[in-house]
């Protein structure tokens, strides 16, 4: 690691600590040339493998952009979208892989989006799952209705089961 003060190409790690629930590593470093100390923060880069095979870094901004299109005209604020993107990132990072297929990112979006706004969920799901007919929409709407009925009757198991079918 290059010293930010004297630009010496090497430094010595004095202390390392995990931060942000293990997502980051803070390292306290010392330069053998000038003797000054500085801190670095390291974060594991999460990569998304697209269908074409191209790999790109995970981006909350891209999640928010895609979900914002589905939420257009709906009563969903920017804070809710940022929270949804955070939940999606936490879900995919919890898998523990350095690279994750874009399909799994899409799946991680569906659950929180369904909780946020059902209409936006239907819009997103129709594109993500490539709905071809009204029957696809009807099937998804029936799944949402079954989950709502289960919530009303207090059946948490039924809600979970309805969520697994989607």
CSV table of N, CA and C in Angstrom, one decimal:
chain,number,residue,atom,x,y,z
A,1,UNK,N,0.8,-1.2,0.0
A,1,UNK,CA,0.0,0.0,0.0
A,1,UNK,C,0.9,1.2,0.0
A,2,UNK,N,0.7,2.1,-0.9
A,2,UNK,CA,1.5,3.3,-1.1
A,2,UNK,C,1.1,4.3,0.0
A,3,UNK,N,2.1,4.9,0.6
A,3,UNK,CA,1.9,6.0,1.7
A,3,UNK,C,1.3,7.2,1.0
A,4,UNK,N,0.2,7.7,1.6
A,4,UNK,CA,-0.4,8.9,1.0
A,4,UNK,C,0.4,10.2,1.3
A,5,UNK,N,1.4,10.2,2.2
A,5,UNK,CA,2.2,11.3,2.6
A,5,UNK,C,3.4,11.5,1.7
A,6,UNK,N,4.2,10.4,1.7
A,6,UNK,CA,5.5,10.5,1.0
A,6,UNK,C,5.5,9.6,-0.3
A,7,UNK,N,4.4,8.9,-0.6
A,7,UNK,CA,4.3,8.1,-1.8
A,7,UNK,C,5.2,6.9,-1.8
A,8,UNK,N,5.8,6.5,-0.7
A,8,UNK,CA,6.6,5.3,-0.6
A,8,UNK,C,5.8,4.1,-0.9
A,9,UNK,N,6.3,3.2,-1.8
A,9,UNK,CA,5.4,2.1,-2.3
A,9,UNK,C,5.1,1.0,-1.3
A,10,UNK,N,5.5,1.1,-0.1
A,10,UNK,CA,5.3,0.0,0.9
A,10,UNK,C,4.8,0.6,2.2
A,11,UNK,N,4.1,-0.2,3.0
A,11,UNK,CA,3.7,0.2,4.3
A,11,UNK,C,3.5,-1.1,5.1
A,12,UNK,N,3.5,-0.9,6.5
A,12,UNK,CA,3.4,-2.0,7.4
A,12,UNK,C,2.0,-2.0,8.1
A,13,UNK,N,1.3,-3.1,8.2
A,13,UNK,CA,0.0,-3.1,8.9
A,13,UNK,C,0.3,-3.2,10.4
A,14,UNK,N,-0.2,-2.2,11.1
A,14,UNK,CA,-0.1,-2.1,12.6
A,14,UNK,C,-1.2,-2.8,13.3
A,15,UNK,N,-2.5,-2.7,12.7
A,15,UNK,CA,-3.7,-3.2,13.4
A,15,UNK,C,-4.7,-3.4,12.3
A,16,UNK,N,-5.5,-4.5,12.5
A,16,UNK,CA,-6.6,-4.8,11.6
A,16,UNK,C,-7.9,-5.0,12.4
A,17,UNK,N,-9.0,-4.5,11.9
A,17,UNK,CA,-10.3,-4.7,12.6
A,17,UNK,C,-11.4,-4.8,11.6
A,18,UNK,N,-12.4,-5.6,11.9
A,18,UNK,CA,-13.5,-5.7,11.1
A,18,UNK,C,-14.5,-4.6,11.4
A,19,UNK,N,-15.2,-4.1,10.4
A,19,UNK,CA,-16.2,-3.1,10.6
A,19,UNK,C,-17.4,-3.4,9.8
A,20,UNK,N,-18.5,-2.7,10.1
A,20,UNK,CA,-19.7,-2.9,9.3
A,20,UNK,C,-20.2,-4.4,9.3
A,21,UNK,N,-20.2,-5.0,10.4
A,21,UNK,CA,-20.6,-6.4,10.6
A,21,UNK,C,-19.7,-7.4,9.7
A,22,UNK,N,-18.4,-7.1,9.6
A,22,UNK,CA,-17.5,-8.0,8.9
A,22,UNK,C,-17.5,-7.7,7.4
A,23,UNK,N,-18.2,-6.7,6.9
A,23,UNK,CA,-18.2,-6.4,5.5
A,23,UNK,C,-17.0,-5.6,5.1
A,24,UNK,N,-16.4,-4.9,6.1
A,24,UNK,CA,-15.2,-4.0,5.8
A,24,UNK,C,-14.1,-4.5,6.7
A,25,UNK,N,-12.9,-4.2,6.3
A,25,UNK,CA,-11.7,-4.4,7.2
A,25,UNK,C,-10.9,-3.1,7.2
A,26,UNK,N,-10.8,-2.5,8.4
A,26,UNK,CA,-10.0,-1.3,8.6
A,26,UNK,C,-8.6,-1.7,9.0
A,27,UNK,N,-7.6,-1.2,8.3
A,27,UNK,CA,-6.3,-1.5,8.7
A,27,UNK,C,-5.5,-0.2,9.0
A,28,UNK,N,-4.9,-0.2,10.1
A,28,UNK,CA,-4.0,0.9,10.5
A,28,UNK,C,-2.6,0.6,10.0
A,29,UNK,N,-2.0,1.5,9.2
A,29,UNK,CA,-0.7,1.2,8.6
A,29,UNK,C,0.3,2.3,9.0
A,30,UNK,N,1.6,1.9,8.9
A,30,UNK,CA,2.7,2.8,9.2
A,30,UNK,C,3.7,2.7,8.0
A,31,UNK,N,4.1,3.9,7.6
A,31,UNK,CA,5.1,4.0,6.5
A,31,UNK,C,6.5,3.9,7.1
A,32,UNK,N,7.3,2.9,6.6
A,32,UNK,CA,8.7,2.8,7.1
A,32,UNK,C,9.6,3.9,6.6
A,33,UNK,N,9.2,4.7,5.6
A,33,UNK,CA,10.0,5.8,5.1
A,33,UNK,C,9.9,7.1,5.9
A,34,UNK,N,8.6,7.5,6.1
A,34,UNK,CA,8.4,8.8,6.8
A,34,UNK,C,7.9,8.6,8.2
A,35,UNK,N,7.4,7.4,8.5
A,35,UNK,CA,7.0,7.1,9.9
A,35,UNK,C,5.6,7.5,10.2
A,36,UNK,N,4.9,8.1,9.3
A,36,UNK,CA,3.5,8.5,9.5
A,36,UNK,C,2.5,7.3,9.4
A,37,UNK,N,1.4,7.5,10.1
A,37,UNK,CA,0.4,6.4,10.1
A,37,UNK,C,-0.8,6.8,9.4
A,38,UNK,N,-1.5,5.9,8.8
A,38,UNK,CA,-2.7,6.2,8.1
A,38,UNK,C,-3.6,4.9,8.1
A,39,UNK,N,-4.9,5.1,7.8
A,39,UNK,CA,-5.9,4.0,7.8
A,39,UNK,C,-6.4,3.7,6.4
A,40,UNK,N,-6.5,2.5,6.1
A,40,UNK,CA,-7.2,2.0,4.9
A,40,UNK,C,-8.4,1.2,5.2
A,41,UNK,N,-9.4,1.2,4.3
A,41,UNK,CA,-10.6,0.5,4.5
A,41,UNK,C,-10.7,-0.4,3.3
A,42,UNK,N,-10.8,-1.7,3.5
A,42,UNK,CA,-10.9,-2.7,2.4
A,42,UNK,C,-12.3,-3.3,2.5
A,43,UNK,N,-12.9,-3.4,1.3
A,43,UNK,CA,-14.2,-4.0,1.1
A,43,UNK,C,-14.1,-5.1,0.0
A,44,UNK,N,-14.7,-6.2,0.3
A,44,UNK,CA,-14.8,-7.3,-0.7
A,44,UNK,C,-15.7,-6.8,-1.8
A,45,UNK,N,-15.3,-6.9,-3.1
A,45,UNK,CA,-16.1,-6.4,-4.2
A,45,UNK,C,-17.0,-7.6,-4.6
A,46,UNK,N,-18.3,-7.3,-4.6
A,46,UNK,CA,-19.3,-8.2,-5.0
A,46,UNK,C,-19.5,-8.0,-6.5
A,47,UNK,N,-19.4,-9.1,-7.3
A,47,UNK,CA,-19.5,-9.0,-8.7
A,47,UNK,C,-20.8,-9.7,-9.2
A,48,UNK,N,-21.4,-9.1,-10.2
A,48,UNK,CA,-22.7,-9.7,-10.7
A,48,UNK,C,-22.3,-10.2,-12.1
A,49,UNK,N,-22.7,-11.5,-12.3
A,49,UNK,CA,-22.4,-12.1,-13.6
A,49,UNK,C,-23.7,-12.1,-14.4
A,50,UNK,N,-23.7,-11.3,-15.5
A,50,UNK,CA,-24.9,-11.1,-16.4
A,50,UNK,C,-25.1,-12.4,-17.2
A,51,UNK,N,-26.2,-12.5,-17.9
A,51,UNK,CA,-26.5,-13.6,-18.7
A,51,UNK,C,-25.5,-13.8,-19.9
A,52,UNK,N,-25.0,-12.6,-20.3
A,52,UNK,CA,-24.1,-12.7,-21.4
A,52,UNK,C,-22.7,-13.2,-21.0
A,53,UNK,N,-22.5,-13.3,-19.7
A,53,UNK,CA,-21.2,-13.8,-19.2
A,53,UNK,C,-20.3,-12.6,-18.7
A,54,UNK,N,-20.7,-11.4,-19.0
A,54,UNK,CA,-20.0,-10.2,-18.6
A,54,UNK,C,-20.2,-10.0,-17.1
A,55,UNK,N,-19.1,-9.7,-16.4
A,55,UNK,CA,-19.1,-9.4,-15.0
A,55,UNK,C,-18.9,-8.0,-14.7
A,56,UNK,N,-19.8,-7.5,-13.8
A,56,UNK,CA,-19.7,-6.1,-13.4
A,56,UNK,C,-19.9,-6.0,-11.9
A,57,UNK,N,-19.4,-4.9,-11.2
A,57,UNK,CA,-19.6,-4.7,-9.8
A,57,UNK,C,-21.0,-4.6,-9.4
A,58,UNK,N,-21.4,-5.1,-8.3
A,58,UNK,CA,-22.8,-4.9,-7.8
A,58,UNK,C,-23.0,-3.4,-7.6
A,59,UNK,N,-24.2,-2.9,-7.9
A,59,UNK,CA,-24.5,-1.5,-7.7
A,59,UNK,C,-25.9,-1.3,-7.2
A,60,UNK,N,-25.9,-0.7,-6.0
A,60,UNK,CA,-27.2,-0.3,-5.4
A,60,UNK,C,-27.9,0.7,-6.3
A,61,UNK,N,-27.2,1.5,-7.0
A,61,UNK,CA,-27.8,2.5,-7.9
A,61,UNK,C,-28.5,1.9,-9.0
A,62,UNK,N,-28.0,0.8,-9.6
A,62,UNK,CA,-28.7,0.1,-10.6
A,62,UNK,C,-29.9,-0.6,-10.1
A,63,UNK,N,-29.9,-1.1,-8.9
A,63,UNK,CA,-31.1,-1.7,-8.3
A,63,UNK,C,-32.2,-0.7,-8.1
A,64,UNK,N,-31.8,0.5,-7.6
A,64,UNK,CA,-32.7,1.6,-7.4
A,64,UNK,C,-33.3,2.0,-8.7
A,65,UNK,N,-32.5,2.1,-9.7
A,65,UNK,CA,-32.9,2.6,-11.1
A,65,UNK,C,-34.0,1.6,-11.7
A,66,UNK,N,-33.7,0.3,-11.6
A,66,UNK,CA,-34.6,-0.7,-12.1
A,66,UNK,C,-35.9,-0.7,-11.4
A,67,UNK,N,-35.8,-0.6,-10.0
A,67,UNK,CA,-37.0,-0.7,-9.2
A,67,UNK,C,-37.8,0.6,-9.4
A,68,UNK,N,-37.1,1.7,-9.5
A,68,UNK,CA,-37.8,3.0,-9.7
A,68,UNK,C,-38.7,3.0,-10.9
A,69,UNK,N,-38.3,2.3,-12.0
A,69,UNK,CA,-39.1,2.2,-13.2
A,69,UNK,C,-40.4,1.5,-12.9
A,70,UNK,N,-40.3,0.4,-12.1
A,70,UNK,CA,-41.5,-0.3,-11.8
A,70,UNK,C,-42.4,0.4,-10.8
A,71,UNK,N,-41.8,1.4,-10.1
A,71,UNK,CA,-42.6,2.2,-9.1
A,71,UNK,C,-43.1,3.5,-9.7
A,72,UNK,N,-42.8,3.7,-10.9
A,72,UNK,CA,-43.3,5.0,-11.5
A,72,UNK,C,-44.8,5.2,-11.4
A,73,UNK,N,-45.1,6.4,-10.8
A,73,UNK,CA,-46.5,6.7,-10.6
A,73,UNK,C,-47.1,6.1,-9.3
A,74,UNK,N,-46.3,5.4,-8.6
A,74,UNK,CA,-46.7,4.7,-7.3
A,74,UNK,C,-46.3,5.6,-6.1
A,75,UNK,N,-46.9,5.5,-5.0
A,75,UNK,CA,-46.5,6.2,-3.8
A,75,UNK,C,-45.3,5.6,-3.1
A,76,UNK,N,-44.2,5.6,-3.7
A,76,UNK,CA,-43.0,5.0,-3.1
A,76,UNK,C,-41.9,6.1,-3.1
A,77,UNK,N,-41.3,6.4,-2.0
A,77,UNK,CA,-40.4,7.5,-1.9
A,77,UNK,C,-38.9,6.9,-2.0
A,78,UNK,N,-38.0,7.8,-2.2
A,78,UNK,CA,-36.6,7.5,-2.5
A,78,UNK,C,-36.0,6.7,-1.3
A,79,UNK,N,-36.4,7.1,-0.1
A,79,UNK,CA,-35.8,6.4,1.1
A,79,UNK,C,-36.2,4.9,1.1
A,80,UNK,N,-37.5,4.6,0.7
A,80,UNK,CA,-37.9,3.2,0.6
A,80,UNK,C,-37.1,2.5,-0.4
A,81,UNK,N,-36.8,3.1,-1.6
A,81,UNK,CA,-36.0,2.5,-2.6
A,81,UNK,C,-34.6,2.2,-2.1
A,82,UNK,N,-34.0,3.2,-1.4
A,82,UNK,CA,-32.7,3.0,-0.9
A,82,UNK,C,-32.6,1.8,0.1
A,83,UNK,N,-33.7,1.7,1.0
A,83,UNK,CA,-33.8,0.6,1.9
A,83,UNK,C,-33.9,-0.7,1.2
A,84,UNK,N,-34.7,-0.7,0.2
A,84,UNK,CA,-34.9,-2.0,-0.6
A,84,UNK,C,-33.6,-2.4,-1.2
A,85,UNK,N,-32.8,-1.5,-1.8
A,85,UNK,CA,-31.5,-1.8,-2.4
A,85,UNK,C,-30.6,-2.3,-1.3
A,86,UNK,N,-30.6,-1.7,-0.1
A,86,UNK,CA,-29.8,-2.2,1.0
A,86,UNK,C,-30.1,-3.6,1.4
A,87,UNK,N,-31.4,-3.9,1.5
A,87,UNK,CA,-31.9,-5.3,1.8
A,87,UNK,C,-31.4,-6.3,0.7
A,88,UNK,N,-31.5,-5.9,-0.5
A,88,UNK,CA,-31.1,-6.7,-1.6
A,88,UNK,C,-29.6,-7.0,-1.5
A,89,UNK,N,-28.8,-6.0,-1.3
A,89,UNK,CA,-27.3,-6.2,-1.2
A,89,UNK,C,-27.0,-7.1,0.0
A,90,UNK,N,-27.7,-6.9,1.1
A,90,UNK,CA,-27.4,-7.7,2.3
A,90,UNK,C,-27.8,-9.2,2.0
A,91,UNK,N,-28.9,-9.4,1.3
A,91,UNK,CA,-29.3,-10.8,0.9
A,91,UNK,C,-28.2,-11.4,0.0
A,92,UNK,N,-27.8,-10.7,-1.0
A,92,UNK,CA,-26.8,-11.4,-1.9
A,92,UNK,C,-25.4,-11.5,-1.3
A,93,UNK,N,-25.0,-10.6,-0.4
A,93,UNK,CA,-23.7,-10.7,0.3
A,93,UNK,C,-23.8,-11.9,1.3
A,94,UNK,N,-25.0,-12.1,1.8
A,94,UNK,CA,-25.1,-13.2,2.8
A,94,UNK,C,-24.9,-14.6,2.2
A,95,UNK,N,-25.0,-14.7,0.9
A,95,UNK,CA,-24.7,-16.0,0.2
A,95,UNK,C,-23.2,-16.3,0.3
A,96,UNK,N,-22.4,-15.3,0.5
A,96,UNK,CA,-21.0,-15.6,0.7
A,96,UNK,C,-20.1,-15.8,-0.5
A,97,UNK,N,-20.7,-15.5,-1.7
A,97,UNK,CA,-20.0,-15.7,-2.9
A,97,UNK,C,-19.4,-14.4,-3.4
A,98,UNK,N,-18.3,-14.4,-4.0
A,98,UNK,CA,-17.7,-13.2,-4.6
A,98,UNK,C,-18.4,-12.8,-5.9
A,99,UNK,N,-18.9,-13.8,-6.6
A,99,UNK,CA,-19.7,-13.5,-7.8
A,99,UNK,C,-21.1,-14.1,-7.7
A,100,UNK,N,-22.1,-13.4,-8.2
A,100,UNK,CA,-23.4,-13.9,-8.1
A,100,UNK,C,-24.1,-13.7,-9.4
A,101,UNK,N,-24.9,-14.6,-9.9
A,101,UNK,CA,-25.6,-14.5,-11.2
A,101,UNK,C,-26.7,-13.4,-11.1
A,102,UNK,N,-26.9,-12.6,-12.1
A,102,UNK,CA,-27.9,-11.6,-12.1
A,102,UNK,C,-29.2,-12.1,-11.8
A,103,UNK,N,-29.5,-13.3,-12.2
A,103,UNK,CA,-30.8,-14.0,-11.9
A,103,UNK,C,-31.1,-14.0,-10.4
A,104,UNK,N,-30.0,-14.2,-9.6
A,104,UNK,CA,-30.2,-14.3,-8.1
A,104,UNK,C,-30.4,-12.9,-7.6
A,105,UNK,N,-29.9,-11.9,-8.2
A,105,UNK,CA,-30.1,-10.5,-7.8
A,105,UNK,C,-31.6,-10.1,-8.0
A,106,UNK,N,-32.1,-10.5,-9.2
A,106,UNK,CA,-33.5,-10.3,-9.5
A,106,UNK,C,-34.4,-11.0,-8.5
A,107,UNK,N,-34.1,-12.2,-8.1
A,107,UNK,CA,-34.9,-13.0,-7.1
A,107,UNK,C,-34.8,-12.2,-5.7
A,108,UNK,N,-33.7,-11.7,-5.4
A,108,UNK,CA,-33.5,-11.0,-4.1
A,108,UNK,C,-34.3,-9.7,-4.1
A,109,UNK,N,-34.7,-9.1,-5.3
A,109,UNK,CA,-35.5,-7.9,-5.4
A,109,UNK,C,-36.9,-8.2,-5.2
A,110,UNK,N,-37.4,-9.3,-5.7
A,110,UNK,CA,-38.8,-9.6,-5.7
A,110,UNK,C,-39.5,-9.6,-4.3
A,111,UNK,N,-38.9,-10.2,-3.4
A,111,UNK,CA,-39.5,-10.3,-2.0
A,111,UNK,C,-39.7,-8.9,-1.4
A,112,UNK,N,-38.6,-8.1,-1.2
A,112,UNK,CA,-38.8,-6.8,-0.7
A,112,UNK,C,-39.7,-5.9,-1.5
A,113,UNK,N,-39.7,-6.0,-2.8
A,113,UNK,CA,-40.6,-5.2,-3.6
A,113,UNK,C,-42.0,-5.6,-3.5
A,114,UNK,N,-42.3,-6.9,-3.3
A,114,UNK,CA,-43.7,-7.3,-3.0
A,114,UNK,C,-44.2,-6.7,-1.7
A,115,UNK,N,-43.3,-6.6,-0.7
A,115,UNK,CA,-43.7,-6.0,0.6
A,115,UNK,C,-43.9,-4.5,0.4
A,116,UNK,N,-43.1,-3.9,-0.5
A,116,UNK,CA,-43.2,-2.4,-0.6
A,116,UNK,C,-44.4,-2.0,-1.4
A,117,UNK,N,-44.7,-2.6,-2.5
A,117,UNK,CA,-45.8,-2.1,-3.4
A,117,UNK,C,-46.1,-3.3,-4.3
A,118,UNK,N,-47.4,-3.8,-4.2
A,118,UNK,CA,-47.8,-4.9,-5.0
A,118,UNK,C,-47.9,-4.6,-6.5
A,119,UNK,N,-48.3,-3.4,-6.9
A,119,UNK,CA,-48.4,-3.0,-8.3
A,119,UNK,C,-47.0,-3.0,-8.9
A,120,UNK,N,-46.1,-2.3,-8.2
A,120,UNK,CA,-44.7,-2.2,-8.7
A,120,UNK,C,-44.1,-3.6,-8.8
A,121,UNK,N,-44.4,-4.5,-7.8
A,121,UNK,CA,-44.0,-5.9,-7.8
A,121,UNK,C,-44.4,-6.6,-9.1
A,122,UNK,N,-45.7,-6.4,-9.4
A,122,UNK,CA,-46.3,-7.1,-10.7
A,122,UNK,C,-45.6,-6.5,-11.9
A,123,UNK,N,-45.3,-5.2,-12.0
A,123,UNK,CA,-44.6,-4.7,-13.1
A,123,UNK,C,-43.2,-5.3,-13.2
A,124,UNK,N,-42.5,-5.3,-12.1
A,124,UNK,CA,-41.1,-5.8,-12.2
A,124,UNK,C,-41.1,-7.3,-12.5
A,125,UNK,N,-42.0,-8.1,-11.8
A,125,UNK,CA,-42.1,-9.5,-12.1
A,125,UNK,C,-42.5,-9.8,-13.5
A,126,UNK,N,-43.3,-9.0,-14.1
A,126,UNK,CA,-43.8,-9.3,-15.5
A,126,UNK,C,-42.6,-9.1,-16.5
A,127,UNK,N,-41.7,-8.2,-16.2
A,127,UNK,CA,-40.5,-8.1,-17.1
A,127,UNK,C,-39.5,-9.1,-16.7
A,128,UNK,N,-39.2,-9.2,-15.4
A,128,UNK,CA,-38.1,-10.1,-14.9
A,128,UNK,C,-38.4,-11.6,-15.3
A,129,UNK,N,-39.7,-12.0,-15.1
A,129,UNK,CA,-40.1,-13.4,-15.4
A,129,UNK,C,-40.6,-13.5,-16.9
A,130,UNK,N,-40.6,-12.5,-17.6
A,130,UNK,CA,-41.0,-12.5,-19.1
A,130,UNK,C,-42.4,-13.1,-19.2
A,131,UNK,N,-43.4,-12.4,-18.5
A,131,UNK,CA,-44.8,-12.8,-18.7
A,131,UNK,C,-45.2,-12.8,-20.2
A,132,UNK,N,-45.8,-13.8,-20.6
A,132,UNK,CA,-46.2,-13.9,-22.0
A,132,UNK,C,-47.7,-13.7,-22.3
A,133,UNK,N,-48.5,-13.9,-21.2
A,133,UNK,CA,-50.0,-13.8,-21.4
A,133,UNK,C,-50.6,-13.3,-20.2
A,134,UNK,N,-51.9,-13.1,-20.3
A,134,UNK,CA,-52.7,-12.7,-19.1
A,134,UNK,C,-52.8,-13.8,-18.1
A,135,UNK,N,-52.6,-15.0,-18.5
A,135,UNK,CA,-52.6,-16.1,-17.5
A,135,UNK,C,-51.5,-16.0,-16.6
A,136,UNK,N,-50.3,-15.5,-17.1
A,136,UNK,CA,-49.2,-15.3,-16.2
A,136,UNK,C,-49.5,-14.3,-15.1
A,137,UNK,N,-50.1,-13.1,-15.6
A,137,UNK,CA,-50.5,-12.1,-14.6
A,137,UNK,C,-51.5,-12.6,-13.6
A,138,UNK,N,-52.5,-13.4,-14.1
A,138,UNK,CA,-53.6,-13.9,-13.3
A,138,UNK,C,-53.0,-14.9,-12.2
A,139,UNK,N,-52.1,-15.7,-12.6
A,139,UNK,CA,-51.4,-16.6,-11.7
A,139,UNK,C,-50.7,-15.8,-10.6
A,140,UNK,N,-50.0,-14.8,-11.0
A,140,UNK,CA,-49.2,-14.0,-10.0
A,140,UNK,C,-50.2,-13.2,-9.1
A,141,UNK,N,-51.2,-12.7,-9.6
A,141,UNK,CA,-52.2,-12.0,-8.8
A,141,UNK,C,-52.9,-12.9,-7.8
A,142,UNK,N,-53.2,-14.1,-8.2
A,142,UNK,CA,-53.8,-15.1,-7.3
A,142,UNK,C,-52.8,-15.4,-6.2
A,143,UNK,N,-51.5,-15.5,-6.5
A,143,UNK,CA,-50.5,-15.7,-5.4
A,143,UNK,C,-50.5,-14.6,-4.4
A,144,UNK,N,-50.6,-13.3,-4.9
A,144,UNK,CA,-50.6,-12.2,-4.0
A,144,UNK,C,-51.9,-12.2,-3.2
A,145,UNK,N,-53.0,-12.5,-3.8
A,145,UNK,CA,-54.3,-12.6,-3.0
A,145,UNK,C,-54.2,-13.7,-2.0
A,146,UNK,N,-53.7,-14.8,-2.3
A,146,UNK,CA,-53.5,-15.9,-1.3
A,146,UNK,C,-52.7,-15.4,-0.1
A,147,UNK,N,-51.6,-14.7,-0.4
A,147,UNK,CA,-50.7,-14.2,0.7
A,147,UNK,C,-51.5,-13.2,1.5
A,148,UNK,N,-52.3,-12.3,0.9
A,148,UNK,CA,-53.1,-11.4,1.6
A,148,UNK,C,-54.1,-12.0,2.5
A,149,UNK,N,-54.8,-13.1,2.0
A,149,UNK,CA,-55.8,-13.8,2.8
A,149,UNK,C,-55.1,-14.5,4.0
A,150,UNK,N,-53.9,-15.0,3.8
A,150,UNK,CA,-53.2,-15.7,4.8
A,150,UNK,C,-52.8,-14.7,5.9
A,151,UNK,N,-52.4,-13.5,5.5
A,151,UNK,CA,-52.0,-12.4,6.5
A,151,UNK,C,-53.2,-12.0,7.3
A,152,UNK,N,-54.3,-11.9,6.6
A,152,UNK,CA,-55.6,-11.5,7.3
A,152,UNK,C,-56.0,-12.5,8.3
A,153,UNK,N,-55.8,-13.8,8.0
A,153,UNK,CA,-56.2,-14.8,8.9
A,153,UNK,C,-55.1,-15.1,9.9
A,154,UNK,N,-54.0,-14.5,9.8
A,154,UNK,CA,-52.9,-14.7,10.8
A,154,UNK,C,-52.1,-15.9,10.5
A,155,UNK,N,-52.2,-16.5,9.4
A,155,UNK,CA,-51.4,-17.7,9.1
A,155,UNK,C,-50.0,-17.4,8.5
A,156,UNK,N,-49.1,-17.3,9.3
A,156,UNK,CA,-47.7,-16.9,8.8
A,156,UNK,C,-47.1,-18.0,7.9
A,157,UNK,N,-47.5,-19.3,8.2
A,157,UNK,CA,-47.0,-20.4,7.4
A,157,UNK,C,-47.6,-20.3,6.0
A,158,UNK,N,-48.8,-19.9,5.8
A,158,UNK,CA,-49.4,-19.7,4.5
A,158,UNK,C,-48.8,-18.6,3.8
A,159,UNK,N,-48.5,-17.5,4.4
A,159,UNK,CA,-47.8,-16.4,3.8
A,159,UNK,C,-46.5,-16.8,3.3
A,160,UNK,N,-45.7,-17.5,4.1
A,160,UNK,CA,-44.4,-18.0,3.7
A,160,UNK,C,-44.6,-18.9,2.5
A,161,UNK,N,-45.5,-19.8,2.5
A,161,UNK,CA,-45.8,-20.8,1.4
A,161,UNK,C,-46.1,-20.0,0.1
A,162,UNK,N,-47.0,-19.0,0.2
A,162,UNK,CA,-47.4,-18.2,-0.9
A,162,UNK,C,-46.2,-17.5,-1.5
A,163,UNK,N,-45.3,-17.0,-0.7
A,163,UNK,CA,-44.1,-16.3,-1.1
A,163,UNK,C,-43.2,-17.2,-1.8
A,164,UNK,N,-43.1,-18.5,-1.4
A,164,UNK,CA,-42.2,-19.5,-2.1
A,164,UNK,C,-42.6,-19.8,-3.5
A,165,UNK,N,-43.9,-19.7,-3.8
A,165,UNK,CA,-44.4,-20.1,-5.1
A,165,UNK,C,-44.1,-19.0,-6.1
A,166,UNK,N,-43.8,-17.8,-5.7
A,166,UNK,CA,-43.5,-16.8,-6.7
A,166,UNK,C,-42.1,-16.7,-7.0
